[in-house]
Short mmCIF file of C-alpha atoms in Angstrom, two decimals:
data_model
loop_
_atom_site.label_atom_id
_atom_site.label_comp_id
_atom_site.label_asym_id
_atom_site.label_seq_id
_atom_site.Cartn_x
_atom_site.Cartn_y
_atom_site.Cartn_z
CA MET A 1 2.53 -11.71 -1.24
CA PRO A 2 0.93 -8.38 0.43
CA ILE A 3 -2.26 -8.34 1.96
CA TYR A 4 -4.92 -8.26 -0.01
CA LEU A 5 -8.55 -7.96 1.52
CA PRO A 6 -11.18 -7.74 -1.02
CA PRO A 7 -14.31 -6.07 -1.34
CA ILE A 8 -16.82 -7.11 0.88
CA SER A 9 -19.91 -8.13 -1.26
CA ARG A 10 -23.25 -6.93 -1.07
CA ARG A 11 -24.59 -9.73 0.14
CA ARG A 12 -22.16 -10.60 2.57
CA PHE A 13 -22.67 -6.56 3.62
CA LEU A 14 -26.18 -7.24 4.14
CA GLY A 15 -26.31 -9.86 6.24
CA GLN A 16 -24.11 -8.39 8.74
CA VAL A 17 -26.58 -5.79 8.95
CA LEU A 18 -29.35 -7.71 9.14
CA ALA A 19 -27.06 -9.88 12.06
CA GLY A 20 -27.19 -6.91 13.67
CA SER A 21 -24.90 -4.04 12.89
CA ALA A 22 -27.92 -1.89 10.82
CA ALA A 23 -25.31 1.33 12.64
CA LEU A 24 -23.18 0.60 9.78
CA ALA A 25 -25.91 1.04 7.18
CA ALA A 26 -25.67 4.73 7.41
CA GLN A 27 -21.75 4.68 6.69
CA SER A 28 -20.48 5.52 2.85
CA GLY A 29 -20.11 2.14 2.28
CA LEU A 30 -23.79 1.45 1.09
CA LEU A 31 -24.00 4.31 -0.85
CA ALA A 32 -21.05 3.53 -2.89
CA ALA A 33 -22.76 0.12 -3.28
CA GLY A 34 -24.02 0.68 -6.27
CA LYS A 35 -21.51 2.65 -8.03
CA SER A 36 -19.13 1.48 -11.05
CA THR A 37 -15.55 0.89 -10.89
CA ASP A 38 -12.40 3.05 -12.98
CA SER A 39 -10.31 0.68 -14.39
CA ASN A 40 -7.83 3.28 -15.32
CA SER A 41 -7.47 4.77 -11.75
CA TRP A 42 -5.88 3.33 -8.28
CA ALA A 43 -5.55 4.90 -5.13
CA PHE A 44 -1.90 5.28 -3.47
CA LEU A 45 -2.00 5.78 0.12
CA SER A 46 1.01 5.65 2.27
CA ASP A 47 2.07 6.03 5.85
CA PRO A 48 -1.45 5.94 7.83
CA HIS A 49 0.31 5.12 11.59
CA LEU A 50 -2.67 4.05 12.52
CA ALA A 51 -2.29 2.93 16.69
CA ALA A 52 -4.80 1.06 18.83
CA ASP A 53 -5.26 3.93 20.58
CA ARG A 54 -7.62 6.29 17.90
CA SER A 55 -7.53 9.50 20.45
CA LEU A 56 -3.86 9.54 19.94
CA VAL A 57 -2.60 13.08 18.64
CA VAL A 58 1.29 13.29 17.11
CA ARG A 59 2.90 16.87 15.93
CA GLY A 60 -0.90 18.17 16.52
CA VAL A 61 -2.31 15.20 14.61
CA ASN A 62 -4.42 12.72 15.02
CA MET A 63 -3.85 10.00 12.81
CA THR A 64 -7.32 8.27 12.86
CA GLU A 65 -9.71 11.12 11.66
CA HIS A 66 -6.82 11.99 9.04
CA PHE A 67 -7.75 8.03 7.58
CA LYS A 68 -11.18 8.56 8.25
CA SER A 69 -10.63 11.61 5.84
CA VAL A 70 -9.06 9.57 3.30
CA SER A 71 -11.51 6.95 3.35
CA ARG A 72 -14.62 9.36 2.76
CA GLU A 73 -12.85 10.81 -0.07
CA LEU A 74 -12.57 7.85 -1.80
CA LEU A 75 -16.09 6.71 -1.29
CA ASP A 76 -17.02 9.98 -2.64
CA LEU A 77 -15.38 9.65 -5.93
CA PRO A 78 -17.52 9.00 -8.92
CA GLN A 79 -15.99 5.93 -9.89
CA ALA A 80 -14.45 3.78 -7.43
CA PRO A 81 -10.78 2.98 -8.51
CA ALA A 82 -10.21 -0.45 -9.11
CA GLY A 83 -7.79 -0.97 -6.06
CA VAL A 84 -6.27 0.65 -3.20
CA PHE A 85 -2.81 0.15 -2.52
CA ILE A 86 -1.51 1.11 1.27
CA ASN A 87 2.42 1.75 0.26
CA GLY A 88 4.04 0.75 4.55
CA ASP A 89 4.20 2.11 8.04
CA CYS A 90 0.31 0.93 8.17
CA ALA A 91 0.77 1.21 12.11
CA TYR A 92 2.00 4.08 14.69
CA ASN A 93 5.48 2.91 15.73
CA THR A 94 6.53 -0.50 16.31
CA GLY A 95 3.83 -2.46 14.27
CA GLU A 96 1.28 -4.05 17.43
CA THR A 97 -1.31 -6.49 17.07
CA SER A 98 -3.96 -3.72 18.24
CA ASP A 99 -2.54 -1.43 15.95
CA TYR A 100 -3.35 -3.99 12.59
CA ALA A 101 -6.27 -4.71 14.59
CA ALA A 102 -7.36 -1.04 14.48
CA LEU A 103 -6.56 -1.23 10.74
CA ALA A 104 -8.43 -4.24 9.58
CA ASP A 105 -11.59 -1.81 11.27
CA LEU A 106 -10.87 1.19 9.65
CA LEU A 107 -11.16 -0.42 6.20
CA GLU A 108 -14.22 -1.74 6.45
CA PRO A 109 -16.04 1.51 4.95
CA ILE A 110 -13.41 0.96 1.90
CA ARG A 111 -13.83 -2.85 1.44
CA ARG A 112 -17.73 -2.31 1.25
CA GLY A 113 -17.02 0.64 -1.31
CA GLN A 114 -16.23 -2.25 -3.20
CA MET A 115 -12.51 -1.52 -3.59
CA PRO A 116 -9.75 -3.98 -2.68
CA VAL A 117 -6.96 -3.21 -0.64
CA HIS A 118 -3.32 -4.13 -1.03
CA LEU A 119 -1.57 -3.62 2.04
CA ALA A 120 2.44 -3.61 1.93
CA LEU A 121 4.99 -3.05 4.45
CA GLY A 122 7.09 -0.02 6.30
CA ASN A 123 9.58 0.13 8.56
CA HIS A 124 7.30 1.27 11.55
CA ASP A 125 5.36 -2.14 11.11
CA HIS A 126 6.45 -5.71 12.43
CA ARG A 127 6.03 -8.46 9.82
CA GLU A 128 4.84 -11.61 11.92
CA ARG A 129 2.66 -9.44 13.64
CA PHE A 130 1.19 -8.39 10.68
CA TRP A 131 0.56 -11.71 9.49
CA ASP A 132 -1.08 -12.99 12.43
CA ALA A 133 -3.51 -9.44 12.49
CA PHE A 134 -4.77 -10.76 8.55
CA GLN A 135 -4.66 -14.72 8.46
CA GLN A 136 -7.53 -15.05 7.74
CA GLU A 137 -6.68 -13.21 3.92
CA LYS A 138 -3.54 -14.89 3.46
CA ALA A 139 -5.18 -17.03 0.65
CA THR A 140 -1.66 -17.13 -2.03
CA GLN A 141 2.02 -18.42 -1.20
CA ARG A 142 4.19 -15.82 -1.20
CA PRO A 143 6.65 -15.76 -4.54
CA VAL A 144 9.79 -14.56 -1.87
CA ALA A 145 9.92 -16.43 1.61
CA ASN A 146 9.78 -14.43 4.42
CA ARG A 147 9.13 -11.05 2.69
CA GLN A 148 5.15 -9.42 1.77
CA THR A 149 6.15 -9.47 -1.85
CA ALA A 150 3.29 -9.67 -5.00
CA LEU A 151 2.68 -9.16 -8.91
CA LEU A 152 -0.39 -8.06 -9.66
CA ARG A 153 -1.83 -7.87 -13.09
CA SER A 154 -3.80 -5.46 -14.21
CA THR A 155 -5.63 -4.29 -17.43
CA HIS A 156 -3.07 -1.56 -18.81
CA ALA A 157 0.07 -2.51 -16.09
CA ASN A 158 1.56 -4.63 -14.17
CA TRP A 159 1.99 -4.29 -10.65
CA PHE A 160 5.29 -5.15 -8.19
CA VAL A 161 4.91 -4.47 -4.84
CA LEU A 162 7.99 -5.21 -2.87
CA ASP A 163 8.59 -5.38 1.11
CA SER A 164 11.72 -2.93 2.28
CA LEU A 165 11.30 -3.74 6.18
CA GLN A 166 14.96 -4.50 7.68
CA LYS A 167 13.62 -3.63 11.17
CA THR A 168 10.94 -2.36 13.14
CA ALA A 169 11.19 1.03 14.21
CA ALA A 170 14.75 1.32 12.63
CA THR A 171 14.39 3.96 9.76
CA PRO A 172 16.82 2.68 6.68
CA GLY A 173 15.44 -0.22 3.92
CA VAL A 174 16.60 -3.00 2.59
CA LEU A 175 15.15 -5.51 -0.12
CA GLY A 176 17.44 -8.07 -0.17
CA GLU A 177 19.38 -10.84 -2.65
CA ALA A 178 16.24 -13.03 -3.18
CA GLN A 179 14.09 -10.47 -3.57
CA LEU A 180 15.54 -8.22 -5.97
CA ASP A 181 16.65 -11.82 -8.01
CA TRP A 182 12.61 -12.31 -7.77
CA LEU A 183 11.94 -8.88 -9.29
CA ALA A 184 14.63 -9.14 -11.87
CA LYS A 185 13.11 -12.16 -12.90
CA ALA A 186 9.46 -11.41 -12.61
CA LEU A 187 10.16 -8.05 -14.98
CA ASP A 188 11.38 -10.43 -17.80
CA ALA A 189 8.84 -12.60 -17.45
CA ASN A 190 6.04 -10.01 -17.15
CA ALA A 191 7.20 -7.34 -20.24
CA ASP A 192 4.10 -7.54 -22.03
CA ARG A 193 2.50 -4.16 -20.88
CA PRO A 194 4.40 -1.42 -18.48
CA ALA A 195 5.31 -2.21 -15.06
CA LEU A 196 5.24 -0.05 -11.80
CA VAL A 197 7.26 -1.02 -8.88
CA MET A 198 5.67 0.29 -5.19
CA VAL A 199 8.14 0.31 -2.32
CA HIS A 200 8.18 1.64 0.91
CA HIS A 201 11.63 3.35 1.41
CA ASN A 202 12.72 5.86 -1.12
CA PRO A 203 16.14 5.85 -3.26
CA GLY A 204 19.20 6.20 -2.14
CA LEU A 205 20.48 7.07 1.83
CA GLN A 206 20.08 10.34 3.00
CA GLY A 207 21.50 10.78 6.59
CA ASN A 208 19.89 7.46 7.61
CA ILE A 209 16.82 7.17 6.03
CA GLY A 210 16.66 5.37 2.65
CA LEU A 211 16.73 2.33 0.79
CA ILE A 212 20.40 0.66 1.36
CA ASP A 213 20.47 -1.41 -1.85
CA THR A 214 19.41 1.36 -4.08
CA VAL A 215 22.23 1.05 -6.38
CA ALA A 216 21.14 -2.54 -6.98
CA PHE A 217 17.61 -1.80 -7.31
CA LEU A 218 17.93 0.61 -9.73
CA GLU A 219 20.18 -1.79 -12.07
CA ILE A 220 17.27 -3.87 -12.30
CA ILE A 221 14.57 -1.21 -13.36
CA ARG A 222 16.83 0.90 -15.62
CA ALA A 223 17.99 -2.68 -17.29
CA ARG A 224 13.97 -3.14 -18.02
CA ARG A 225 12.25 -0.24 -20.02
CA GLN A 226 8.70 -1.54 -19.23
CA VAL A 227 8.86 0.37 -15.79
CA LYS A 228 7.47 3.46 -15.74
CA ALA A 229 7.29 4.57 -12.55
CA TYR A 230 9.11 3.71 -8.63
CA ILE A 231 6.56 4.57 -6.34
CA PHE A 232 7.35 5.24 -2.41
CA GLY A 233 6.77 6.72 0.65
CA HIS A 234 8.89 7.01 3.68
CA THR A 235 9.65 10.36 3.88
CA HIS A 236 6.54 12.35 4.68
CA ASP A 237 6.57 14.29 1.54
CA TRP A 238 4.50 14.55 -2.07
CA LYS A 239 6.86 15.31 -5.09
CA VAL A 240 7.23 13.21 -8.65
CA THR A 241 10.22 13.36 -10.76
CA GLN A 242 12.13 12.03 -13.41
CA ASP A 243 15.44 10.24 -13.21
CA ASP A 244 18.01 10.15 -16.30
CA SER A 245 16.56 7.10 -17.60
CA GLY A 246 12.47 8.21 -17.99
CA ILE A 247 11.61 6.69 -14.64
CA HIS A 248 9.14 8.26 -12.44
CA LEU A 249 9.74 8.68 -9.08
CA ILE A 250 6.65 9.23 -7.08
CA ASN A 251 7.04 10.07 -3.76
CA LEU A 252 3.73 9.77 -1.96
CA PRO A 253 2.55 11.92 0.84
CA PRO A 254 1.70 10.51 4.41
CA VAL A 255 -1.62 9.74 4.80
CA GLY A 256 -1.49 9.76 8.67
CA LEU A 257 0.91 12.42 9.55
CA GLY A 258 0.24 15.09 6.37
CA SER A 259 -2.66 17.06 5.02
CA CYS A 260 -6.15 15.18 5.47
CA GLU A 261 -6.13 15.03 1.70
CA ILE A 262 -5.90 11.90 -0.62
CA ALA A 263 -2.74 10.88 -0.52
CA GLY A 264 -2.65 10.65 -4.31
CA ARG A 265 -4.11 8.75 -7.51
CA TRP A 266 -2.49 8.22 -10.64
CA ALA A 267 -3.61 6.62 -13.85
CA ALA A 268 -2.35 3.60 -15.42
CA ALA A 269 -2.95 4.31 -18.85
#
């Protein structure tokens, strides 16, 4: 399943502080410690493109500072979201081990704010290095071998997070027969509530950009009326449309190379 990072408990956090991390107490994590959680609210972030070099500027943007800005906005919400999804391209360019070390560190304030984090993969990630970086947090077996695929059940909806990484630093993505087969069966077995499907890549091929097996993917989700949304990133755009079958197509903007705004929240009610 996509790497799941649970919230850091107050007891664990205070233990870290007493052990010598007192400087962290001034950050937003403690301020959010007594905050309630809105079970109907989820935060969607995509394309943070975090680099080990936190001073790196690309296209006039410091990706680390943008991610910190988004983190502060999350922590300043009146209620904490039920969870945070990061929909791929976690790493800057080629998914280096040191990039994921930076990601883990930058996620600490969010986790101290009692928000669980669900991480998926994009075309600038490297699957094996990603797994190695979060080895201690991998607690469950993946439903599709060699893919970061997951089903997350929540109060009002079922979340299906898919892995469209085909090759690191190559633009197109692919889900593959095994993952599509799992998706169809998992949707059929969990038709009790609305389904929301998250994939890094956008539908269709526009030049050299998009999901190669879009047709097969859309056939599966359009045939199942409980699927309400296909959420994706990759294009560094922000747009919400609806296809002919009624499925909402939600294109998330980038955190790393976009504006310093939260990448999107949507109530799954």
